PDB file of C-alpha atoms in Angstrom:
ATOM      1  CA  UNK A   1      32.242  26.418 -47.573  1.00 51.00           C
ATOM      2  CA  UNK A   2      34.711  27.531 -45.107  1.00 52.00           C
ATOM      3  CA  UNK A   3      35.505  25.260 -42.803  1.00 49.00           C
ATOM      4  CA  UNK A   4      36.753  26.280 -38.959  1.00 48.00           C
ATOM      5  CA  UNK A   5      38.615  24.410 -36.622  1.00 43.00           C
ATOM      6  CA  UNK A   6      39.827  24.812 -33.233  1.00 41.00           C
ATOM      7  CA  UNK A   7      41.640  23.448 -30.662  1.00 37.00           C
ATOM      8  CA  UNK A   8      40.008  22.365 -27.457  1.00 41.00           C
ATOM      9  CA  UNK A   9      43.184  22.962 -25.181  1.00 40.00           C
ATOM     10  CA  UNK A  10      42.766  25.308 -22.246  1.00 42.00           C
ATOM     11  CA  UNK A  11      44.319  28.587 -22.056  1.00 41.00           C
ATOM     12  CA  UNK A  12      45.258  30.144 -25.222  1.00 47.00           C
ATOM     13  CA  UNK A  13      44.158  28.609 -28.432  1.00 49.00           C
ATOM     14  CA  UNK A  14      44.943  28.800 -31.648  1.00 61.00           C
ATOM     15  CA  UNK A  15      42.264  28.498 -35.192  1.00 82.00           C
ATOM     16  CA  UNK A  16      42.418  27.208 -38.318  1.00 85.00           C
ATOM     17  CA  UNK A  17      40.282  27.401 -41.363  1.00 90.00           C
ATOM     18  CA  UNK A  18      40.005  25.648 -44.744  1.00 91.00           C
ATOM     19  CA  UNK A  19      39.031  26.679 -48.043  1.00 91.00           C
ATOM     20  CA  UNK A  20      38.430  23.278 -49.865  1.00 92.00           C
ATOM     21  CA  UNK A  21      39.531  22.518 -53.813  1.00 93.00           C
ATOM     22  CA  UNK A  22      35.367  23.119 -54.890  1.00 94.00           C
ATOM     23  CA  UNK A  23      35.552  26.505 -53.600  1.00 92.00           C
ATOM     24  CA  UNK A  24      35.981  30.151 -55.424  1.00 94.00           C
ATOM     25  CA  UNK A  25      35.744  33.142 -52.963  1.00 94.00           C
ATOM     26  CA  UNK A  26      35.360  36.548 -54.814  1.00 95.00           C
ATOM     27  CA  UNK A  27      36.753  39.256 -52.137  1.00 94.00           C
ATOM     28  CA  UNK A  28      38.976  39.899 -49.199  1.00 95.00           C
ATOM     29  CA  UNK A  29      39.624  37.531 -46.609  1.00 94.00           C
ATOM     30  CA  UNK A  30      40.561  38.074 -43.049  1.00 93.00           C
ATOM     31  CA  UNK A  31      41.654  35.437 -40.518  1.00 90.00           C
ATOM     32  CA  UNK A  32      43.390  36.082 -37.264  1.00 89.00           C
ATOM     33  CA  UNK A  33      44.224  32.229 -37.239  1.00 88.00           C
ATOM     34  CA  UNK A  34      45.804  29.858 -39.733  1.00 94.00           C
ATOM     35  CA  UNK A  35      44.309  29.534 -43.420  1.00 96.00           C
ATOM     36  CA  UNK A  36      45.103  26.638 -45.383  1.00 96.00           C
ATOM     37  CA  UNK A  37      43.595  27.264 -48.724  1.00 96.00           C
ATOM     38  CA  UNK A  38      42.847  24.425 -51.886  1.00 97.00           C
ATOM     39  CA  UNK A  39      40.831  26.274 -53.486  1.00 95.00           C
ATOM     40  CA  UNK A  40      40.393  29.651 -55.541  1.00 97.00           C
ATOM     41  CA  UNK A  41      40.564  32.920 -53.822  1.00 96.00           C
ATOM     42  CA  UNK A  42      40.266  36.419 -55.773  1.00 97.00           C
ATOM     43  CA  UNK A  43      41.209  38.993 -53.775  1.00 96.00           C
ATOM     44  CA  UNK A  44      43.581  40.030 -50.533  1.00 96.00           C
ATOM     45  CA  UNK A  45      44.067  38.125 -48.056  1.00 96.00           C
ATOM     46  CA  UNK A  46      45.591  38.624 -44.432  1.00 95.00           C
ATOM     47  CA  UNK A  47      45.814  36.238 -42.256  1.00 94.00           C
ATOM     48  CA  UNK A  48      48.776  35.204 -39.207  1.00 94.00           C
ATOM     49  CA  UNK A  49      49.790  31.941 -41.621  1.00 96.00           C
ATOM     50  CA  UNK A  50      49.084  31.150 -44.713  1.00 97.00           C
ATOM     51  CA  UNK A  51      49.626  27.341 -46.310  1.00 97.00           C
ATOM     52  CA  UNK A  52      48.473  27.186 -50.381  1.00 97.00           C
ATOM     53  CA  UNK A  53      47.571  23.966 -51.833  1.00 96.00           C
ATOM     54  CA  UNK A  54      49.598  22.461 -55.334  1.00 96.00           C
ATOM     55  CA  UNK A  55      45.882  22.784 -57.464  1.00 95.00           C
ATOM     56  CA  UNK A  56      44.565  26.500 -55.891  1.00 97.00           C
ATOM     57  CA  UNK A  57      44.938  29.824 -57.304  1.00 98.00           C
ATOM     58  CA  UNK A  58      45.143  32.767 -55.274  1.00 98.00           C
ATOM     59  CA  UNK A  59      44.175  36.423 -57.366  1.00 98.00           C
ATOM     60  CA  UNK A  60      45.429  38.889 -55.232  1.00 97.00           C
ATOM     61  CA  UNK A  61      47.857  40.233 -52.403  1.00 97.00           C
ATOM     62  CA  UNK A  62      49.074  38.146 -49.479  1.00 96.00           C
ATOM     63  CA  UNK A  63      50.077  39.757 -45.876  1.00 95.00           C
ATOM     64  CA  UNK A  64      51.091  36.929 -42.823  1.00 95.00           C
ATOM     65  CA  UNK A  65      53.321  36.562 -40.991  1.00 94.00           C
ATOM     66  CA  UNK A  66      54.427  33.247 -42.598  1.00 96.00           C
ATOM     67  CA  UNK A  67      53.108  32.228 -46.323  1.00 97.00           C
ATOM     68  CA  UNK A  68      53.851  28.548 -47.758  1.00 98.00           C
ATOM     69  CA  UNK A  69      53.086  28.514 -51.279  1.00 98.00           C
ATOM     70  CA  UNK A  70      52.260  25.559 -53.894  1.00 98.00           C
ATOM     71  CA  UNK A  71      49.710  26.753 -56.001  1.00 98.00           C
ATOM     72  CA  UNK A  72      49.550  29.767 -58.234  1.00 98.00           C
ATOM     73  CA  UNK A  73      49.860  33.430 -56.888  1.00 98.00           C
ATOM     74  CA  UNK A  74      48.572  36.773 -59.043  1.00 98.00           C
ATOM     75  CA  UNK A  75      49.845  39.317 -56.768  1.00 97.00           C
ATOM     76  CA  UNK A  76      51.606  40.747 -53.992  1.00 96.00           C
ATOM     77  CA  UNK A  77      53.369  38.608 -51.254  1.00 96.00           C
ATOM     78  CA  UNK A  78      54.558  40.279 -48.154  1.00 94.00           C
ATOM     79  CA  UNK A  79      55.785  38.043 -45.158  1.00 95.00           C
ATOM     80  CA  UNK A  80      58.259  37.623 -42.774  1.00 94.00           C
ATOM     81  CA  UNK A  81      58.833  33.959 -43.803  1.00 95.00           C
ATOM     82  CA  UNK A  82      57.934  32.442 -47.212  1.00 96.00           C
ATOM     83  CA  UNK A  83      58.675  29.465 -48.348  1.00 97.00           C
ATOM     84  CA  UNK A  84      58.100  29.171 -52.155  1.00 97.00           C
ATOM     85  CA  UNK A  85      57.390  25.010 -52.985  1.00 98.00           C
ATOM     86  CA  UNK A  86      58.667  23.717 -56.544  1.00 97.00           C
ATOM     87  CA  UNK A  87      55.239  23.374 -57.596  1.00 97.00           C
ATOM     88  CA  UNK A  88      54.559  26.898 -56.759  1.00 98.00           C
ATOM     89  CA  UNK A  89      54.306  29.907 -59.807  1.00 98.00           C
ATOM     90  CA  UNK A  90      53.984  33.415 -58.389  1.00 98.00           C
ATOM     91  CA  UNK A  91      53.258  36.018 -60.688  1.00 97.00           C
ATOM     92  CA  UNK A  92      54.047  39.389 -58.707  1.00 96.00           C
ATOM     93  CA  UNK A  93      56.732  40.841 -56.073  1.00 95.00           C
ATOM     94  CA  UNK A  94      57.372  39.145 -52.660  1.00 95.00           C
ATOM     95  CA  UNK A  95      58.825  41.012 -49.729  1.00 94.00           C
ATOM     96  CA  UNK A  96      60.006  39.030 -47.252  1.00 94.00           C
ATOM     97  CA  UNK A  97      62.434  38.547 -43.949  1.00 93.00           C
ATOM     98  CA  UNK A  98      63.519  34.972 -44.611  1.00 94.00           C
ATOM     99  CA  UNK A  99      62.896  33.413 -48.453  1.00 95.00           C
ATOM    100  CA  UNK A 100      63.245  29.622 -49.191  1.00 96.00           C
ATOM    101  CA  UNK A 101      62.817  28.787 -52.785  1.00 96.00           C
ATOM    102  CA  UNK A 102      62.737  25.164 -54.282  1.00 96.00           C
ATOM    103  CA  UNK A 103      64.261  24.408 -57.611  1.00 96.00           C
ATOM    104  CA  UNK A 104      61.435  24.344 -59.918  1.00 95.00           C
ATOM    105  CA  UNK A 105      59.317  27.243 -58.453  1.00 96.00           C
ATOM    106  CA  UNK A 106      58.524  29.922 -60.544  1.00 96.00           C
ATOM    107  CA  UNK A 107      58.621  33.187 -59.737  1.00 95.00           C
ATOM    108  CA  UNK A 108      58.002  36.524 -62.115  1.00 96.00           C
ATOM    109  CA  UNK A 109      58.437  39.870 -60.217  1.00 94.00           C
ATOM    110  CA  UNK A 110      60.929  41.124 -57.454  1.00 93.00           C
ATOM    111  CA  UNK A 111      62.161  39.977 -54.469  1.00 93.00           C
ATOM    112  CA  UNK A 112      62.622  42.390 -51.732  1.00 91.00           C
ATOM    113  CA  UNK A 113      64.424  41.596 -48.164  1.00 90.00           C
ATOM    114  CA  UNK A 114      63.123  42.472 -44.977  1.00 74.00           C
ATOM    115  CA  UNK A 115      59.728  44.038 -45.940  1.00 52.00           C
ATOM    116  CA  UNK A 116      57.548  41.161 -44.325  1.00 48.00           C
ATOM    117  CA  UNK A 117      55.737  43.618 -42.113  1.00 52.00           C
ATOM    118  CA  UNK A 118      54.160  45.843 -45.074  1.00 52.00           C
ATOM    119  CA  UNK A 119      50.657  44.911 -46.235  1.00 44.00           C
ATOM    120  CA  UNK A 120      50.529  43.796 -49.696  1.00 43.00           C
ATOM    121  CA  UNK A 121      48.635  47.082 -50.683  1.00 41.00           C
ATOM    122  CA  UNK A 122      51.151  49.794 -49.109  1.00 40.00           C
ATOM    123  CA  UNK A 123      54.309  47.576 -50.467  1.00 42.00           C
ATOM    124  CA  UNK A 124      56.472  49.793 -52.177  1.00 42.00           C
ATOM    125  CA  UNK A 125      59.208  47.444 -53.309  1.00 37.00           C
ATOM    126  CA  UNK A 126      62.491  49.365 -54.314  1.00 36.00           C
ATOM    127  CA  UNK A 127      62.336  51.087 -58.195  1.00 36.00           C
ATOM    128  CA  UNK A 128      64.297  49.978 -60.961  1.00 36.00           C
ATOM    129  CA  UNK A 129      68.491  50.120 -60.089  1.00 38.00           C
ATOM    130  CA  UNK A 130      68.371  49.677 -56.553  1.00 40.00           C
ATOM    131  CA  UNK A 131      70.725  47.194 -54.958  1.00 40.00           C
ATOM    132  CA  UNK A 132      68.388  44.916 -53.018  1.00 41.00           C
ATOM    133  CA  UNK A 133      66.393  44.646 -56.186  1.00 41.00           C
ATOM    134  CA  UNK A 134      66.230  41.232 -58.296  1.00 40.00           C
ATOM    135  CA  UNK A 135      64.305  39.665 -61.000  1.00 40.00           C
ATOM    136  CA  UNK A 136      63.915  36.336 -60.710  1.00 45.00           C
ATOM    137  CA  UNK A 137      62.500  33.325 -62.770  1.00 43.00           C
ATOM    138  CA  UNK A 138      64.007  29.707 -61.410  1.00 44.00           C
ATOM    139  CA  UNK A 139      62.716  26.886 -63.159  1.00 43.00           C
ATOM    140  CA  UNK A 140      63.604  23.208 -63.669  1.00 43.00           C
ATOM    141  CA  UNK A 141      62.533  21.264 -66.861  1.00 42.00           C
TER     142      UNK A 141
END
């Protein structure tokens, strides 16, 4: 069950919408508002912000124009801002404007600066030897 909410204020508004922890949603998702998601998504999604919850799993690639993650991540990120939470495991690349990371996270796949505009499914992310490339996998026992 998605879940909508909006703001009553005159003039412009902004939405928000909820995917709760008993929910699994097979294909894409598109949300011009704010997405906060606890459950299981597989497949793209594109939304303007995306917050993760620490228990949801998200099977596929990720285009907004800010992504906080918790959960776990099978795919491609591309954002201008991510912030990557402790609790977080991302298996796949993340392009990005501005990266935060907290010790503990873990990521598999490449990093790649200022590519927060691309859409996860025409990210090219720089082949093997380039400069801006890294592989990284931070973790905290």
């Amino acid at each position: 069950m998605v879940k909508n909410f909006t703001s009553h204020r005159t003039g412009p508004t902004s939405g928000f919408s909820m995917l709760g922890n008993d929910i699994t949603l097979t294909g894409n998702v598109e949300a011009s508002a704010d997405l906060h998601i606890d459950g299981r998504v597989i497949g793209d999604i594109t939304c303007k912000a995306l917050v993760q919850g620490e228990d949801s799993e998200i099977a596929g690639g990720i285009s907004a124009e800010s992504v906080r993650i918790a959960g776990t991540v099978r795919g491609t990120i591309a954002a201008r801002e991510v912030v990557i939470l402790k609790s977080a495991q991302i298996i796949g690349d993340v392009a990005y404007d501005a990266l935060t990371i907290e010790q503990g996270a873990r990521l598999e796949g490449r990093l790649s600066p200022n590519g927060g505009q691309m859409p996860p499914a025409l990210a090219r992310l720089p082949h093997a030897g380039s400069s801006s490339e890294a592989e990284v996998v931070i973790a905290a026992e």
